Coordinates of N, CA and C and ligand atoms in Angstrom, one line a residue:
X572 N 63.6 7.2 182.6 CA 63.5 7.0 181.2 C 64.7 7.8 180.5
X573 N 65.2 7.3 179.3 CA 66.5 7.7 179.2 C 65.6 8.9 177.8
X574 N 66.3 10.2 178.0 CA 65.6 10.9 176.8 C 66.7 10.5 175.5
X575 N 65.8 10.5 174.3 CA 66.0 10.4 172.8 C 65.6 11.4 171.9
X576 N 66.5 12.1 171.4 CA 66.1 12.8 169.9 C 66.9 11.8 168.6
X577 N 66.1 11.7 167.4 CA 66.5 11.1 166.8 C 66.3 12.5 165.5
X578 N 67.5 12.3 164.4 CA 67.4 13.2 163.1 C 67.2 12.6 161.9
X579 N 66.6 12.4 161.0 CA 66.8 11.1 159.9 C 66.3 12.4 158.6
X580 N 66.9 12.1 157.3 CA 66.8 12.9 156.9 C 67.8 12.5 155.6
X581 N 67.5 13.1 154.3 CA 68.3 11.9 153.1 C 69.3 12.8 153.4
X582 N 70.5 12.7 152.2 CA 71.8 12.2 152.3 C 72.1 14.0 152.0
X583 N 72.9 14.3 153.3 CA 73.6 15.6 153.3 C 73.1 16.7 153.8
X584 N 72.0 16.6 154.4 CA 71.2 17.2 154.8 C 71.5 18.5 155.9
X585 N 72.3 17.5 156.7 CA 73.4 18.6 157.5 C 73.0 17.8 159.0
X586 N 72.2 16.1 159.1 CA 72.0 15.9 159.9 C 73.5 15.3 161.4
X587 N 74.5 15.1 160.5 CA 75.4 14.4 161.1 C 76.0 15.9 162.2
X588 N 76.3 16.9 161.3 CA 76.5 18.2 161.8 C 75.9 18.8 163.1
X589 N 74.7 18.5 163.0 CA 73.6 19.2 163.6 C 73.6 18.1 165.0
X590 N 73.4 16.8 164.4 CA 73.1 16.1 166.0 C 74.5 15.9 166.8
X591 N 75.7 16.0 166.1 CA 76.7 16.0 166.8 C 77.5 17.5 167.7
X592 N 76.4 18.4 167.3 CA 76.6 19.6 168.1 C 75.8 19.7 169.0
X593 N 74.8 19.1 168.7 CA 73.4 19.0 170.1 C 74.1 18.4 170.8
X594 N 74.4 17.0 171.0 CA 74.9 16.0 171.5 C 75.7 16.7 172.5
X595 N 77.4 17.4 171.9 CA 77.9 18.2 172.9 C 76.9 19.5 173.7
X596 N 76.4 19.8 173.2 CA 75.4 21.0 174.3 C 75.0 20.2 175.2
X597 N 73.9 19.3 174.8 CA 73.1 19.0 176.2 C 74.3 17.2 176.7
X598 N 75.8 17.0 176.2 CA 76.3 16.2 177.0 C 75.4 14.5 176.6
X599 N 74.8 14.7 175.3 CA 74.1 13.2 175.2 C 75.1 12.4 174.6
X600 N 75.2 11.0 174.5 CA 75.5 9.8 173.7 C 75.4 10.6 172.4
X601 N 75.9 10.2 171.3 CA 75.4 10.5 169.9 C 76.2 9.0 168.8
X602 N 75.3 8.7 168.6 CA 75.3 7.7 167.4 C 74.8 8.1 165.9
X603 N 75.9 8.0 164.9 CA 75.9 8.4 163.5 C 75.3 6.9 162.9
X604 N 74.3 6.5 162.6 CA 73.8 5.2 162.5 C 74.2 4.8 160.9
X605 N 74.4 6.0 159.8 CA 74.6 5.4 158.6 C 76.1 5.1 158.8
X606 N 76.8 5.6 159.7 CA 78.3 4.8 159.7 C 78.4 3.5 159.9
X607 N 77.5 3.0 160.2 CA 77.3 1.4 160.3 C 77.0 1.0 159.1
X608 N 76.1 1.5 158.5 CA 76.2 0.5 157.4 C 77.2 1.2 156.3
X609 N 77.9 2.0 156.2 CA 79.2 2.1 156.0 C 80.3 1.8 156.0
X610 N 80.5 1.7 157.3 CA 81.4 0.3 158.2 C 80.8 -0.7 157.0
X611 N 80.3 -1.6 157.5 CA 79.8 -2.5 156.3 C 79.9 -2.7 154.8
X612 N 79.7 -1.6 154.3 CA 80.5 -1.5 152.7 C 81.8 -1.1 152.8
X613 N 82.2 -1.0 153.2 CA 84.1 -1.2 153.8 C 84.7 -2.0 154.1
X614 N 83.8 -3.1 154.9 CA 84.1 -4.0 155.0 C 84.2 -5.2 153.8
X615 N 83.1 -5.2 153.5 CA 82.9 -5.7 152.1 C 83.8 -5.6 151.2
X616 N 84.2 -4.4 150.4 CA 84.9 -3.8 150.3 C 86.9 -4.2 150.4
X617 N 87.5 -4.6 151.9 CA 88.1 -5.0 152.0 C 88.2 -6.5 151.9
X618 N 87.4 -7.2 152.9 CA 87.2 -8.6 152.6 C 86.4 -9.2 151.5
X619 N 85.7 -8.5 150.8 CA 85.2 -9.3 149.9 C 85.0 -8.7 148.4
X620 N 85.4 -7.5 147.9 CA 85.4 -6.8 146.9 C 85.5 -8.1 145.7
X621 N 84.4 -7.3 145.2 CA 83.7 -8.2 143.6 C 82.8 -9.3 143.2
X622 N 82.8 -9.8 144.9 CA 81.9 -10.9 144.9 C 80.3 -10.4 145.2
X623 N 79.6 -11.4 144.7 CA 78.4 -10.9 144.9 C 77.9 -11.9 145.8
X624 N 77.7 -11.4 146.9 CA 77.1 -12.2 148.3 C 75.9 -12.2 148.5
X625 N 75.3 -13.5 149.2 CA 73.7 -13.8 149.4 C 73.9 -13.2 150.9
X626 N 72.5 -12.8 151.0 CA 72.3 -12.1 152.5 C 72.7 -12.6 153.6
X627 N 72.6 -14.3 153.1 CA 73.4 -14.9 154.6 C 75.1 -14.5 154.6
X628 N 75.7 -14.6 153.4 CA 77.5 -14.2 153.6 C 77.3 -12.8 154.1
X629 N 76.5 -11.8 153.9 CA 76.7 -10.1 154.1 C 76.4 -10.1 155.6
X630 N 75.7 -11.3 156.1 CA 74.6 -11.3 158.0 C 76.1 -11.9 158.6
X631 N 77.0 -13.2 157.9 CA 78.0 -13.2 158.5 C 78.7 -12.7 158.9
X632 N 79.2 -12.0 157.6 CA 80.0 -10.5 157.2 C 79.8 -10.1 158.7
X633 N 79.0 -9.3 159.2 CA 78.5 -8.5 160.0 C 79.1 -9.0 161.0
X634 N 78.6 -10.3 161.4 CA 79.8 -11.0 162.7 C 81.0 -10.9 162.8
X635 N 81.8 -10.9 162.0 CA 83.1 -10.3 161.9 C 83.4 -8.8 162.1
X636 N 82.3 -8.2 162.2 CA 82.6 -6.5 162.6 C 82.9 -6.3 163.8
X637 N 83.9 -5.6 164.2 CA 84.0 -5.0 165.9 C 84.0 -3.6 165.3
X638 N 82.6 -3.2 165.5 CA 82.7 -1.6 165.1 C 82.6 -0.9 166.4
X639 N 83.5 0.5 166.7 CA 83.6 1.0 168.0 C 83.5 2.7 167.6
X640 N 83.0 3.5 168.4 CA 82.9 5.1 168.2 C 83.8 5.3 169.3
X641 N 84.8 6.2 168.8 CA 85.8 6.9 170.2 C 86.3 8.1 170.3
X642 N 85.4 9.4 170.8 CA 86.1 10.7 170.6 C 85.8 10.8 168.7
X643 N 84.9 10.6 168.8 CA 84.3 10.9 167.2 C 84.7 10.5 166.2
X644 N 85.8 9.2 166.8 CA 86.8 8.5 165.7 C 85.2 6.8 165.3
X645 N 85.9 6.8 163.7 CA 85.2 4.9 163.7 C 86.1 4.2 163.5
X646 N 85.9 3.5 164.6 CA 87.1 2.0 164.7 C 86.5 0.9 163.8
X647 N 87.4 0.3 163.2 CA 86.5 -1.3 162.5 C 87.7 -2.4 162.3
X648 N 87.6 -3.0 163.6 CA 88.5 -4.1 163.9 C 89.9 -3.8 164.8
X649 N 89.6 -2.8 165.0 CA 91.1 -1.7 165.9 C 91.4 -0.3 164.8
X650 N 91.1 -0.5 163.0 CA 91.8 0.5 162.7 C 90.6 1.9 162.5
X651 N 91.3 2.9 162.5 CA 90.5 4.1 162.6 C 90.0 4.4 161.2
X652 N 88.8 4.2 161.0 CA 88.1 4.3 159.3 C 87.5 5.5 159.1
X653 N 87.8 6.3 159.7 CA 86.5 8.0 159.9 C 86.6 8.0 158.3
X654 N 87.7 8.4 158.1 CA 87.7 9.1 156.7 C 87.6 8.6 155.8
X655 N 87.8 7.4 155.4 CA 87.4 6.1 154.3 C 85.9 5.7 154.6
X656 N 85.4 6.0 155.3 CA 83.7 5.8 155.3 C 83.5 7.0 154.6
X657 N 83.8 8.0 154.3 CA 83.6 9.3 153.7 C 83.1 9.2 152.1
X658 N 84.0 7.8 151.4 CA 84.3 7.6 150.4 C 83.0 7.6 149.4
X659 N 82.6 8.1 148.5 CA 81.3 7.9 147.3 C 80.9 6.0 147.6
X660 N 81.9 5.8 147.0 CA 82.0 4.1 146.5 C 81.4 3.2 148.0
X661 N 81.6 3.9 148.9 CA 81.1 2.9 150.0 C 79.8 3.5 150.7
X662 N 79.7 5.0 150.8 CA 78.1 5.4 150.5 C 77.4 4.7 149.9
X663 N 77.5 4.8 148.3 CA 76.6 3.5 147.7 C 76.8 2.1 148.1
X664 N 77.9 1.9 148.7 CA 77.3 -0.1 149.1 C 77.1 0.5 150.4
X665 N 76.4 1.0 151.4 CA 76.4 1.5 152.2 C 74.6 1.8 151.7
X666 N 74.1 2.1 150.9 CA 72.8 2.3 150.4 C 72.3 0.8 149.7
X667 N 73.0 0.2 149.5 CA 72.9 -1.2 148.7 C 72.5 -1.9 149.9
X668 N 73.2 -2.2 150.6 CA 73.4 -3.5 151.7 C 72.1 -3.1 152.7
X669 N 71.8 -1.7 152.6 CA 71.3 -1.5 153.7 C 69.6 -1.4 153.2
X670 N 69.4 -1.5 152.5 CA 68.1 -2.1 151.9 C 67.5 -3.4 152.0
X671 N 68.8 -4.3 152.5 CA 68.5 -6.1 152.5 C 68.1 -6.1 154.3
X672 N 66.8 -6.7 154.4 CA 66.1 -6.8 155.9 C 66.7 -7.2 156.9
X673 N 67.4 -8.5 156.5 CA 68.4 -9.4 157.3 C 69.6 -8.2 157.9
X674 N 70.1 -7.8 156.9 CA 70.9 -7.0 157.2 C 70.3 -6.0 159.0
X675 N 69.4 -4.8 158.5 CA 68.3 -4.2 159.1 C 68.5 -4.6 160.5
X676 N 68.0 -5.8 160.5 CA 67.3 -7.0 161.7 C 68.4 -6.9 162.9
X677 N 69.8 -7.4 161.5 CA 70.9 -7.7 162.5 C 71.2 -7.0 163.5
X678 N 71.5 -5.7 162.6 CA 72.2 -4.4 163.0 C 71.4 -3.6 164.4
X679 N 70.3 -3.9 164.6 CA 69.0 -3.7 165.4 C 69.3 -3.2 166.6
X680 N 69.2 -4.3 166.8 CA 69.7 -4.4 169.2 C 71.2 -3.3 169.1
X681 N 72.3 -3.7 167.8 CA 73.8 -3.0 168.3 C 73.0 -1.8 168.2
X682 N 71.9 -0.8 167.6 CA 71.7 0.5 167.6 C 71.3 0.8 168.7
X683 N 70.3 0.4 169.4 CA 69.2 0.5 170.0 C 70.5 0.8 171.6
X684 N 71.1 0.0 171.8 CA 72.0 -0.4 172.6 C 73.1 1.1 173.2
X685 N 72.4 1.9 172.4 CA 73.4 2.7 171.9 C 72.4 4.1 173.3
X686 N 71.6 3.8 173.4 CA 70.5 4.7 174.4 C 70.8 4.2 176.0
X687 N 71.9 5.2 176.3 CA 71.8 5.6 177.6 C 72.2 6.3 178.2
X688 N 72.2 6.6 179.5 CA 72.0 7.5 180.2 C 72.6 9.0 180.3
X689 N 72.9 10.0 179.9 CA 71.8 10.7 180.2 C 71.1 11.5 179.2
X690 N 71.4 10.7 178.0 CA 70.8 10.6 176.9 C 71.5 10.5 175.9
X691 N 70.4 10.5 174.7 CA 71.6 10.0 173.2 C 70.2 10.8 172.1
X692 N 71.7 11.3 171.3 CA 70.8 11.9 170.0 C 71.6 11.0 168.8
X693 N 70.8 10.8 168.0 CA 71.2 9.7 166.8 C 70.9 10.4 165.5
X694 N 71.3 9.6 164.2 CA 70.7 10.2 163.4 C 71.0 9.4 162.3
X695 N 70.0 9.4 160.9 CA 70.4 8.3 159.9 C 68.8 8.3 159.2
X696 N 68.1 6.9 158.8 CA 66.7 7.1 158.0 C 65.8 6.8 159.0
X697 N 66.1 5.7 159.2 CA 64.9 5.1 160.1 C 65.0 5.3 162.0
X698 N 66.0 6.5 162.4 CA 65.9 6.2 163.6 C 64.4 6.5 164.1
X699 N 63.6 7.5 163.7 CA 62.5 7.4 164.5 C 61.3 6.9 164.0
X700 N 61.5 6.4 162.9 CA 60.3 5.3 162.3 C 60.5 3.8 162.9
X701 N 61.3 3.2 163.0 CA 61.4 1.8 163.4 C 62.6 1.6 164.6
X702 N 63.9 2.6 164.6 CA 65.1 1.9 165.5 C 64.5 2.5 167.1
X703 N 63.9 3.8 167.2 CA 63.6 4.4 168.4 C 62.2 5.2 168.2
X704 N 60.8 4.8 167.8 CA 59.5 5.6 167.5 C 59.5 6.0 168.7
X705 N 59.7 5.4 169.8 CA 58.8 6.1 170.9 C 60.0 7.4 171.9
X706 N 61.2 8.0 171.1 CA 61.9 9.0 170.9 C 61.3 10.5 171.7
X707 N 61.4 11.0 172.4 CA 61.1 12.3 173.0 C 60.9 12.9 171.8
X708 N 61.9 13.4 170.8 CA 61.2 14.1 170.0 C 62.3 13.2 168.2
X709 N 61.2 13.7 166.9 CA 62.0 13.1 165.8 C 61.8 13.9 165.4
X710 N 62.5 14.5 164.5 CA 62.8 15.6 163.8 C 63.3 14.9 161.9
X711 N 62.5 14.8 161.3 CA 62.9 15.1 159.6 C 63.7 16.0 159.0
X712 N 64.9 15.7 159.0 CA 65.5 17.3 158.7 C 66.0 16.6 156.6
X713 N 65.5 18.3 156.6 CA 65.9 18.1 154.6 C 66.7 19.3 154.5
X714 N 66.4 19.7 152.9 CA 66.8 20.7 152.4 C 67.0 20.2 150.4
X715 N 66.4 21.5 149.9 CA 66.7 20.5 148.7 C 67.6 20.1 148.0
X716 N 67.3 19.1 147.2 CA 68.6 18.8 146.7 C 69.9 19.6 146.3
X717 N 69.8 20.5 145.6 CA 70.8 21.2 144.8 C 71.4 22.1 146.0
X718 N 70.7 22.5 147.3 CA 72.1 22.7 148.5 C 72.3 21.9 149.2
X719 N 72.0 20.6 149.3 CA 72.9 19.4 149.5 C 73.9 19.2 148.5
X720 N 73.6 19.2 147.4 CA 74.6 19.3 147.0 C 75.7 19.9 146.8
X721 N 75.3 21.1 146.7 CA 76.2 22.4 147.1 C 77.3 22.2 148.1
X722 N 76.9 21.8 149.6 CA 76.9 21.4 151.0 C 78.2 20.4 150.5
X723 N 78.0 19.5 149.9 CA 78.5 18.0 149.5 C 80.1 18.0 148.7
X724 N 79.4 18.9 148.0 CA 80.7 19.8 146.8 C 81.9 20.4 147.5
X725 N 81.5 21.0 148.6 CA 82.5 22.2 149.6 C 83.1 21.2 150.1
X726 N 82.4 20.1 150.6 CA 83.1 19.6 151.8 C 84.1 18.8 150.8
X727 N 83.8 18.1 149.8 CA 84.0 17.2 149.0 C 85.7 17.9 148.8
X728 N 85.7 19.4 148.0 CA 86.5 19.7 147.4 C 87.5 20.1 148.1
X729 N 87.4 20.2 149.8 CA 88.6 19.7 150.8 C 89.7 18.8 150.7
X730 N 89.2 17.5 149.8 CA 90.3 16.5 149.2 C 90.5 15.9 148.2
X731 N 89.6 17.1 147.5 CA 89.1 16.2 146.0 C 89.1 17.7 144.8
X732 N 90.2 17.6 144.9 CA 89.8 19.4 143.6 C 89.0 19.4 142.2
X733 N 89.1 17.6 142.4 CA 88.4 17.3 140.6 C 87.3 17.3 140.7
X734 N 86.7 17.1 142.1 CA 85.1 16.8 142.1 C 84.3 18.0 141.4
X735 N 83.3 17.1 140.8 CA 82.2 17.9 139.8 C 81.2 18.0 140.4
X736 N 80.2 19.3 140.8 CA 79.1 19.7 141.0 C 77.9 18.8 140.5
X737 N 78.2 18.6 139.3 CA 76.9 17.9 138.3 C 76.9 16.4 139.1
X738 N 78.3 15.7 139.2 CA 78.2 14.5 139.6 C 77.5 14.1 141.0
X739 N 78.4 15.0 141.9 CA 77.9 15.1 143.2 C 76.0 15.1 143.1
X740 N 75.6 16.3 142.6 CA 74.4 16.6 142.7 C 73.3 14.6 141.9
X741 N 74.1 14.2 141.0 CA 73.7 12.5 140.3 C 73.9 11.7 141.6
X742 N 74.7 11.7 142.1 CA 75.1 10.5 143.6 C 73.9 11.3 144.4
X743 N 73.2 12.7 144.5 CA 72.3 12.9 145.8 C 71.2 12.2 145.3
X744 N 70.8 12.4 144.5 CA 69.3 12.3 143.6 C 69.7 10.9 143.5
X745 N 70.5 9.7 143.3 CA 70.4 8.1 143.1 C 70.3 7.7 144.7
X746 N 71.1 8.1 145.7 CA 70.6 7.7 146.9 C 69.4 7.8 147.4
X747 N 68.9 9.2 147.2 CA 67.3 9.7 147.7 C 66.6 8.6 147.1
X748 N 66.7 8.7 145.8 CA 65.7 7.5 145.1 C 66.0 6.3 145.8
X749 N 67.3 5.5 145.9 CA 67.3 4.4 146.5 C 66.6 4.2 148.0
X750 N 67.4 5.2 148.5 CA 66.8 5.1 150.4 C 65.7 5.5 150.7
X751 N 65.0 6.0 149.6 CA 63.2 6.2 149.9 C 62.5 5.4 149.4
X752 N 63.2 4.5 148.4 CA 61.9 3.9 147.1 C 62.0 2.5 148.1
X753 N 63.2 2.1 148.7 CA 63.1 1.1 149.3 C 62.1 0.2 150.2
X754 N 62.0 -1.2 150.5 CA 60.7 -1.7 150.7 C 61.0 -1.7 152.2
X755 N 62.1 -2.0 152.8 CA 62.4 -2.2 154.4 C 62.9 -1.1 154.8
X756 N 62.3 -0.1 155.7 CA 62.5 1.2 156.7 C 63.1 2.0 155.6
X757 N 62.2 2.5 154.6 CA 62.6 3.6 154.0 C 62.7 5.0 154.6
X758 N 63.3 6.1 153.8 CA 63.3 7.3 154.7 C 61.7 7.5 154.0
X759 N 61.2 8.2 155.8 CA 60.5 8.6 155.7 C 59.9 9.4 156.7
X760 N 58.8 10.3 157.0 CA 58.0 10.1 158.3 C 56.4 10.7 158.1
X761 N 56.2 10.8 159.1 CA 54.9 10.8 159.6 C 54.4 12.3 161.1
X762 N 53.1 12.2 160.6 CA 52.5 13.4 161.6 C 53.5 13.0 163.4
X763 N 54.3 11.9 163.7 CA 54.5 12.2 164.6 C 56.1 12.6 164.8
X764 N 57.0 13.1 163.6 CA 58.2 14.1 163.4 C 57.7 15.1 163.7
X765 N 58.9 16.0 163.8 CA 58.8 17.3 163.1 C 59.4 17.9 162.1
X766 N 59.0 18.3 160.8 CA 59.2 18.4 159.7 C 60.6 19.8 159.6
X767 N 61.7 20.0 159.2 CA 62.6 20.8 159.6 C 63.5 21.2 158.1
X768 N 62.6 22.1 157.1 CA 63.6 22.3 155.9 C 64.6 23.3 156.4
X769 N 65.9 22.9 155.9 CA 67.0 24.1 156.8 C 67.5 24.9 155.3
X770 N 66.8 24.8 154.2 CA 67.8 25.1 152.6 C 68.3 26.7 153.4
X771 N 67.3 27.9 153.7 CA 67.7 28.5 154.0 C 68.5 29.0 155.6
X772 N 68.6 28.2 156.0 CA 69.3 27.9 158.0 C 70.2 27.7 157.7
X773 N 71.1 28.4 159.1 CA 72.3 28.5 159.0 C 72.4 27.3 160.2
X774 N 73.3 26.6 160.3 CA 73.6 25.5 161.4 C 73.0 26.3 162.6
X775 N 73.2 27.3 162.9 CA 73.0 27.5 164.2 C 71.4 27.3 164.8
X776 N 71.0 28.5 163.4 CA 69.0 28.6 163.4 C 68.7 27.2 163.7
X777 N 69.3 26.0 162.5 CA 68.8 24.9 162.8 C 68.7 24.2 164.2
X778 N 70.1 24.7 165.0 CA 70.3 23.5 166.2 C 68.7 24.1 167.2
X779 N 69.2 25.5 166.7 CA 68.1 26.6 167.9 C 66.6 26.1 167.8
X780 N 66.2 25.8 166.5 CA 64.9 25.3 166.2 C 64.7 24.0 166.9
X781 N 65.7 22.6 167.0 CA 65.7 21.7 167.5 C 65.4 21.4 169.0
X782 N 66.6 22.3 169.5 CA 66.6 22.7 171.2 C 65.3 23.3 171.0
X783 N 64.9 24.2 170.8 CA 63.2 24.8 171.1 C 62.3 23.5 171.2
X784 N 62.2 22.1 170.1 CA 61.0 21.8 170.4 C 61.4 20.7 171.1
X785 N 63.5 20.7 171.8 CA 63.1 19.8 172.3 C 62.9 19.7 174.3
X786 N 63.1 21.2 174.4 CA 63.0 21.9 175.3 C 61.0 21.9 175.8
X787 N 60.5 22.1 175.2 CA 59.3 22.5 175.1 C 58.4 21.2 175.8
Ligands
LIG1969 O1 73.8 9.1 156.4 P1 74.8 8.4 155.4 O2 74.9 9.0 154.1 O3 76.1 8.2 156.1 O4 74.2 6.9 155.2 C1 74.8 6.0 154.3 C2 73.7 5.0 153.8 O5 73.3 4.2 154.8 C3 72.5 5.7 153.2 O6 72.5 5.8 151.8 C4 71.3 4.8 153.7 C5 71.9 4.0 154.8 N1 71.3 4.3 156.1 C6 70.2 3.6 156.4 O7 69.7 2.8 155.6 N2 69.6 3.7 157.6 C7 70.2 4.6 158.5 N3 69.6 4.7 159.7 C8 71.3 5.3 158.2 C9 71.9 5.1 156.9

């Protein structure tokens, strides 16, 4: 059996951080799952900016993607997108697209696909509600809003000197609303996560908490 930890957890939470440092400890796979539908509002984005597409053009859309992870780079079509997925504007179509089922459905098997040997830690909304439930361990990781946004701000203002605190903290609170209120695999979970607020944890406490329960 191939082991799975999955992290899901709203937007900034610190889950990309966190599973991509586990991942190098214990040597697993690691898949960033909202970079897909990222990819995808980038793509959009490029090829289709301002049109408003029925689910079937956005399912097409999708066939035209050769999305590739390499040494922690995202490929999309050969060129390297790491840091243009980064962007606000494609977060939100990135929160848009990824609400429509079809979309969901598509994307499905490419995640799932993503589990093997000698393990894989993932992370995004629904990895352990619907893309991998039956996961060794799932972990909900939060923190509240205002040091996410905090969190969001620092990193933000690495390329962005103008960025606003106030604004940042408006983009956390409209995605949470979006990615939870949503009807298909909202964030969420259930008695069989484990619930993980890190506001006061430092990266490390967090990873240490993780490895404990997933050690155990
Ligand atoms: O984790 P992130 O901020 O990169 O995710 C971008 C968007 O993608 C997020 O607003 C919701 C969506 N997403 C999703 O619906 N399901 C996932 N498993 C991961 C991300």
């Amino acid at each position: 059996m191939i082991p799975i930890i999955t992290i899901d957890g709203p937007a900034s939470s610190g889950k990309g951080t966190i599973a991509r440092k586990i991942a190098e400890k214990l040597g697993f796979h690691y898949l960033e799952s909202g970079a897909i539908y990222r990819a995808l509002g980038l793509w959009v984005l490029k090829n289709a900016a301002g049109n408003e597409l029925s689910n079937d053009e956005l399912v097409g859309l999708i066939d035209e993607m050769n999305l590739s992870f390499k040494n922690g780079n995202v490929y999309l079509n050969e060129q390297d997108v790491t840091n243009e997925l980064r962007n606000e504007q494609v977060g939100m179509l990135a929160s848009k697209y990824s609400a429509i089922p079809e979309v969901r459905q598509k994307l499905l098997q490419f995640q799932r696909d993503f589990a093997k040997l000698p393990g894989l830690i993932t992370d995004g909304r629904d990895m352990g509600s619907v893309v991998f439930p039956n996961a060794n361990l799932k972990v909900f990781l939060t923190a509240s809003a205002e040091k996410r946004a905090q969190r969001r701000f620092e990193q933000l203002q690495g390329t962005d000197k103008s960025v606003k605190i106030y604004d940042v903290l408006q983009d956390i609170l409209k995605r949470d609303e979006a990615d939870s209120k949503r009807e298909t695999a909202p964030l969420t979970y259930d008695a069989s996560f484990k619930l993980l607020d890190n506001s006061n944890l430092s990266i490390e406490e967090t990873i240490g908490q993780v490895l404990d329960w997933f050690k155990k």
